[in-house]
Short mmCIF file of C-alpha atoms in Angstrom, two decimals:
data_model
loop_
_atom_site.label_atom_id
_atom_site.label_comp_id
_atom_site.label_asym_id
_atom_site.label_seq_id
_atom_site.Cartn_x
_atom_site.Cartn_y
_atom_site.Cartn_z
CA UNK A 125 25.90 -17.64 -20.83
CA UNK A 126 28.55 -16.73 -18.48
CA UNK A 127 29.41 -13.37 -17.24
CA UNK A 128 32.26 -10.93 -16.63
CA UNK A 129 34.03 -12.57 -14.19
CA UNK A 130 36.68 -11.27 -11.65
CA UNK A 131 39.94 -12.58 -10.15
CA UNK A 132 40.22 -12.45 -6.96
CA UNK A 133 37.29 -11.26 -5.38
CA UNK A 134 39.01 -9.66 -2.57
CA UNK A 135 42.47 -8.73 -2.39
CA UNK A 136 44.31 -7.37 0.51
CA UNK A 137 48.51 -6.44 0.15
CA UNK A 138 50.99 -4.20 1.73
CA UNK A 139 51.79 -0.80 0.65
CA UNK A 140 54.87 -0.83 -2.09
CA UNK A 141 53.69 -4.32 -3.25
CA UNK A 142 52.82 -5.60 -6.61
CA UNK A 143 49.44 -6.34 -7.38
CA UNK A 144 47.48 -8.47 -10.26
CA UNK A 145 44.00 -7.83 -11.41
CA UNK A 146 42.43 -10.40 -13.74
CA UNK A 147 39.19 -10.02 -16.02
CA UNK A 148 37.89 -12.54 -17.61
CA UNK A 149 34.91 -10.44 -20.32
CA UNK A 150 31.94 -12.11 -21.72
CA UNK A 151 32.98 -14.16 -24.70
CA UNK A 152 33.16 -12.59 -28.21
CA UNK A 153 33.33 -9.23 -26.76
CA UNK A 154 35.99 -7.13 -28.27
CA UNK A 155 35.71 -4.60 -26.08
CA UNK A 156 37.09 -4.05 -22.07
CA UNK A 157 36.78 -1.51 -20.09
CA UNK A 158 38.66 -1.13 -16.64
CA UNK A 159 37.16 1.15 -13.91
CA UNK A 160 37.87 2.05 -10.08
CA UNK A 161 35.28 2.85 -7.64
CA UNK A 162 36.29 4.36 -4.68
CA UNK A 163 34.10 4.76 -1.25
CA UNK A 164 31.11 6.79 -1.95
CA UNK A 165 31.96 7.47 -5.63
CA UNK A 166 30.63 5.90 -8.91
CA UNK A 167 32.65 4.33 -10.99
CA UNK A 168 35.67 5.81 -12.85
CA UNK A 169 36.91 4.80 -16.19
CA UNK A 170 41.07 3.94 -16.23
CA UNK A 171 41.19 1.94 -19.52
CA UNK A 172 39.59 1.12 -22.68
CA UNK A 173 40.47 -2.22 -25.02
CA UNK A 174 39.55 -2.95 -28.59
CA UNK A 175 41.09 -6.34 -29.20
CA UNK A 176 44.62 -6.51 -27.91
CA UNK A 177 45.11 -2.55 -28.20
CA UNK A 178 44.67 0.10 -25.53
CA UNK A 179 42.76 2.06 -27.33
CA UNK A 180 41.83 4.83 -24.59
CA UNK A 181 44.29 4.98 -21.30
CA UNK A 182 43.60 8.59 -20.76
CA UNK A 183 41.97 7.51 -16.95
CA UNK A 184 45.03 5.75 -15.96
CA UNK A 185 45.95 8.26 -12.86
CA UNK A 186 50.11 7.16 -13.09
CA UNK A 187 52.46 5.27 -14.67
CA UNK A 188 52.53 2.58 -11.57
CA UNK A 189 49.09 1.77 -13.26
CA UNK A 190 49.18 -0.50 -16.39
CA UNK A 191 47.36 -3.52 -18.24
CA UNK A 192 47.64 -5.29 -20.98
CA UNK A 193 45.42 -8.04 -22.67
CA UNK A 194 47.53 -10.06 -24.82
CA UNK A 195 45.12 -12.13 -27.01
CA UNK A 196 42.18 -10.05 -27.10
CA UNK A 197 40.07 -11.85 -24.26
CA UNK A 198 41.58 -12.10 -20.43
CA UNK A 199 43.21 -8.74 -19.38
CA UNK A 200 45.39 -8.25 -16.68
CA UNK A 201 45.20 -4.82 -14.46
CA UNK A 202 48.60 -4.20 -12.66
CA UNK A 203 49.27 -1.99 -9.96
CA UNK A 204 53.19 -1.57 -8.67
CA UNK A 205 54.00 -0.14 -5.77
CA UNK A 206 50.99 0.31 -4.36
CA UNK A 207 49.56 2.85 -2.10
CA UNK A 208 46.69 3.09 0.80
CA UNK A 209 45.38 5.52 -2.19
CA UNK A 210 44.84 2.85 -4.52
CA UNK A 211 42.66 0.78 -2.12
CA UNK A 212 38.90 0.70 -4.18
CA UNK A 213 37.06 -1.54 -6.06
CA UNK A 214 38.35 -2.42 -9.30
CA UNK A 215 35.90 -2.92 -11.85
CA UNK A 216 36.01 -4.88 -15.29
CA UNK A 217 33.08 -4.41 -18.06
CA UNK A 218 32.89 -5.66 -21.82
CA UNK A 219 30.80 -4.80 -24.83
CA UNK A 220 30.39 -6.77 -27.98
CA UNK A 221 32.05 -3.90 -30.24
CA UNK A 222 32.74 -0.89 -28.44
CA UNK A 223 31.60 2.95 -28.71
CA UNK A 224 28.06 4.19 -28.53
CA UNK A 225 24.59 2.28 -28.19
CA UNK A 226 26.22 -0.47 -26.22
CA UNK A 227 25.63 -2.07 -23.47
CA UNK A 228 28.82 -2.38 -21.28
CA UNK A 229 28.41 -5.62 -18.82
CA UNK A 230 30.05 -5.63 -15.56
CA UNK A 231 31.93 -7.89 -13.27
CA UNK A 232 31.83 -8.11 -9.43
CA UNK A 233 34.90 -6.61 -8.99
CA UNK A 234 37.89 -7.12 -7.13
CA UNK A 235 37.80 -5.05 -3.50
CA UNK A 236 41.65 -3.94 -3.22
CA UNK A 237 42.58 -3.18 -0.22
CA UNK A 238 46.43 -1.78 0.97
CA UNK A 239 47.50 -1.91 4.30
CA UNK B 125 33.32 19.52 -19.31
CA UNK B 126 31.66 16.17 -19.10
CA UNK B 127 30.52 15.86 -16.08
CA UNK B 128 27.52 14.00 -14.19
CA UNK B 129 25.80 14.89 -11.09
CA UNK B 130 23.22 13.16 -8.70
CA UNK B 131 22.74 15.75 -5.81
CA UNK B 132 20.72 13.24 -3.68
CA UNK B 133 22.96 10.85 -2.00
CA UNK B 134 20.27 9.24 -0.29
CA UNK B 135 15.91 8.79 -1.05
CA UNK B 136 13.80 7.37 1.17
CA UNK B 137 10.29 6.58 0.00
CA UNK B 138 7.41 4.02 1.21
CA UNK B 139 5.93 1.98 -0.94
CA UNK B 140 3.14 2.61 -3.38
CA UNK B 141 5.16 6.26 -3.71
CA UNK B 142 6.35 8.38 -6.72
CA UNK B 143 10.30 8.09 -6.76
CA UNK B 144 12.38 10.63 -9.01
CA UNK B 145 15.93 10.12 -8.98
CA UNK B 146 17.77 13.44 -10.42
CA UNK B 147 20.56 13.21 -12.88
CA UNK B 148 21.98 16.30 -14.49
CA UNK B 149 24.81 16.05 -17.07
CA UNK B 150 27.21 18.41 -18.65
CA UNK B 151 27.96 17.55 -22.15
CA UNK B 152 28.90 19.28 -25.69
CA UNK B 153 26.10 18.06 -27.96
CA UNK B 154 24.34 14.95 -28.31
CA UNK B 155 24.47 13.42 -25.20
CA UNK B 156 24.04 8.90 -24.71
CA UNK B 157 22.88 8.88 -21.14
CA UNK B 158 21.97 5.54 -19.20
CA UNK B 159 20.89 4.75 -15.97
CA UNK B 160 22.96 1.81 -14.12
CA UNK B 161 21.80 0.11 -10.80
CA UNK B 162 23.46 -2.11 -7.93
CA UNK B 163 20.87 -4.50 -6.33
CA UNK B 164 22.64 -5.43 -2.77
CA UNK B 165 25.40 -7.85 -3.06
CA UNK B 166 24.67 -7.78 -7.19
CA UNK B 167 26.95 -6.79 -9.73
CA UNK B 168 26.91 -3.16 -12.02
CA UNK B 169 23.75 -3.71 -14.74
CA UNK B 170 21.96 -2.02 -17.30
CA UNK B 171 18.46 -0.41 -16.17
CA UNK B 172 17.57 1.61 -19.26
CA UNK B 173 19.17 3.89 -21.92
CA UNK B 174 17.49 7.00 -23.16
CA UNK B 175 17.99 5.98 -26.88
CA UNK B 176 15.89 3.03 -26.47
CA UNK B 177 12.73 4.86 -24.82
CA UNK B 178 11.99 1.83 -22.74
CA UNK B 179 10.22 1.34 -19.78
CA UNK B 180 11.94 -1.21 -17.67
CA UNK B 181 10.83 -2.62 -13.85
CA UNK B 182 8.01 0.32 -14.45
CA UNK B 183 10.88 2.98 -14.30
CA UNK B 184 11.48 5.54 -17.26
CA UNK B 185 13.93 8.40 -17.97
CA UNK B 186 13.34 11.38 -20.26
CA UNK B 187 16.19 13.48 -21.63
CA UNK B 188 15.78 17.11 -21.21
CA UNK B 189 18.44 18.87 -23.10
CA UNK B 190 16.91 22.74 -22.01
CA UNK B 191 17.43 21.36 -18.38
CA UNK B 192 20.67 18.73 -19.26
CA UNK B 193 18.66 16.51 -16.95
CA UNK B 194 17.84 12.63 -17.49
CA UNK B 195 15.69 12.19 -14.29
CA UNK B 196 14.70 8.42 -13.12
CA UNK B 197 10.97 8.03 -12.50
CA UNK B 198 8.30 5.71 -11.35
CA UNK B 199 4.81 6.77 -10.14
CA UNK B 200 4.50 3.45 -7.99
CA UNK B 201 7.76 2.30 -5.40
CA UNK B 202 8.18 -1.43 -4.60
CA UNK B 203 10.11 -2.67 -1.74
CA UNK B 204 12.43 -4.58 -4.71
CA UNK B 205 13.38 -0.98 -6.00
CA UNK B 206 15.78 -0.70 -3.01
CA UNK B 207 19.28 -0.19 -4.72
CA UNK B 208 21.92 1.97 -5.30
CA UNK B 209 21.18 3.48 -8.72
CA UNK B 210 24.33 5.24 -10.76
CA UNK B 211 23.39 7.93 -13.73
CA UNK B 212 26.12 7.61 -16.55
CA UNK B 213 26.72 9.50 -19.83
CA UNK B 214 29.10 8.08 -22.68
CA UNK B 215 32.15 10.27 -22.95
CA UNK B 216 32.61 12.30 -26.45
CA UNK B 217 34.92 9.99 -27.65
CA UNK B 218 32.93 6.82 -27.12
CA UNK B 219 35.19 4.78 -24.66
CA UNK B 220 33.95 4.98 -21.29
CA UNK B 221 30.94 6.14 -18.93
CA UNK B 222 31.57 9.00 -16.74
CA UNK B 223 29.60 7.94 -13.82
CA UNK B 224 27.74 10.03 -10.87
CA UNK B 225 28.24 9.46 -7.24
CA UNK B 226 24.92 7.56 -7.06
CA UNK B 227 21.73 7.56 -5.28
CA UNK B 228 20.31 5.24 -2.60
CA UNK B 229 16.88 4.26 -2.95
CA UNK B 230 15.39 2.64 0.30
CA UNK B 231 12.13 1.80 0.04
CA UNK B 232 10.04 0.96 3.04
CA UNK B 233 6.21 -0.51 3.68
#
């Protein structure tokens, strides 16, 4: 079946702009996970999803970070005002459930960059 | 702390080598510790988890809780190994891998 799959692939914006991620998870999976890998770094966990909730948004690093995933399947990462900080790869995963002894699939990513 | 760490960022082997890839964790009890890896131009994906004590693509990982290591072996390197390979341990609340920096693995004939 299909995969995690990412929206857009590459983005590229100006610094103070507003910015949409989309994730599209592995159908049936109730679980989302957002992440943000940086140059040289793994990846680093911003956001958890069970269902519609947020149910972990403890690696969000500000409050111009936020996403939401309205009907339990797509979510939406959104970034305002961005900063030449913020350019990374943004990375969606989902699990079937959630919590330990899963596997968590991954996306391709979307490469942010801000000029 | 939870923390992981992969002190190599880079190991070069040739083929038909041993390969160890070192992971050490910080954790407060049971640790669930995985292995990730990034084939070039590939997406994130599962190579093994210690709970399942599998052998997959002829590598294995043992937890050592005396060292809080969860090293990546393989006593044979093939060119197809090349990758970047990411240790991860599931945080204590169960939400989220806390990932290392990674390792390159370049494997040459």
């Amino acid at each position: 079946g299909a995969g995690v799959s990412q929206t857009p692939s590459n983005k590229v914006t100006e610094k103070g702009k507003y910015v949409e991620l989309r994730c599209d998870p592995i159908s049936g999976h109730t679980a989302l996970y957002w992440y943000r890998q940086s140059l040289g770094q793994g990846p680093e966990f911003l956001i958890y999803f069970q269902g519609t909730g947020a149910a972990d948004d403890s690696g969000l690093p500000n409050d111009r970070f936020f996403a939401v995933r309205p009907e339990g399947s797509v979510s939406t990462l959104k970034i305002q005002r961005t900063e030449r900080g913020d350019s990374a790869v943004y990375l969606c995963a989902s699990s079937l459930k959630g919590g330990a002894h899963e596997t968590q699939y991954f996306g391709p990513g979307t490469r942010l960059l801000v000029l | 702390a939870q923390r992981v760490t992969q002190p190599e960022k880079l190991l070069s082997v040739f083929k038909g080598a041993p390969v160890e890839l070192k992971c050490n964790y910080s954790y407060s009890g049971s640790p669930e510790l995985f292995w990730y890896v990034q084939y070039s131009r590939q997406r994130l994906q599962l190579l093994l988890r210690h709970i399942s004590r599998e052998s997959i693509k002829g590598f294995t990982a043992d937890l050592n809780k005396g060292e809080t290591s969860f090293h990546l072996k393989k006593p044979f390197a093939q060119e197809e190994d090349s990758a970047m390979y990411y240790c991860a341990l599931l945080n204590q609340a169960g939400t989220a891998l806390i990932f290392g920096k990674g390792t390159t693995l370049s494997v040459s004939s």
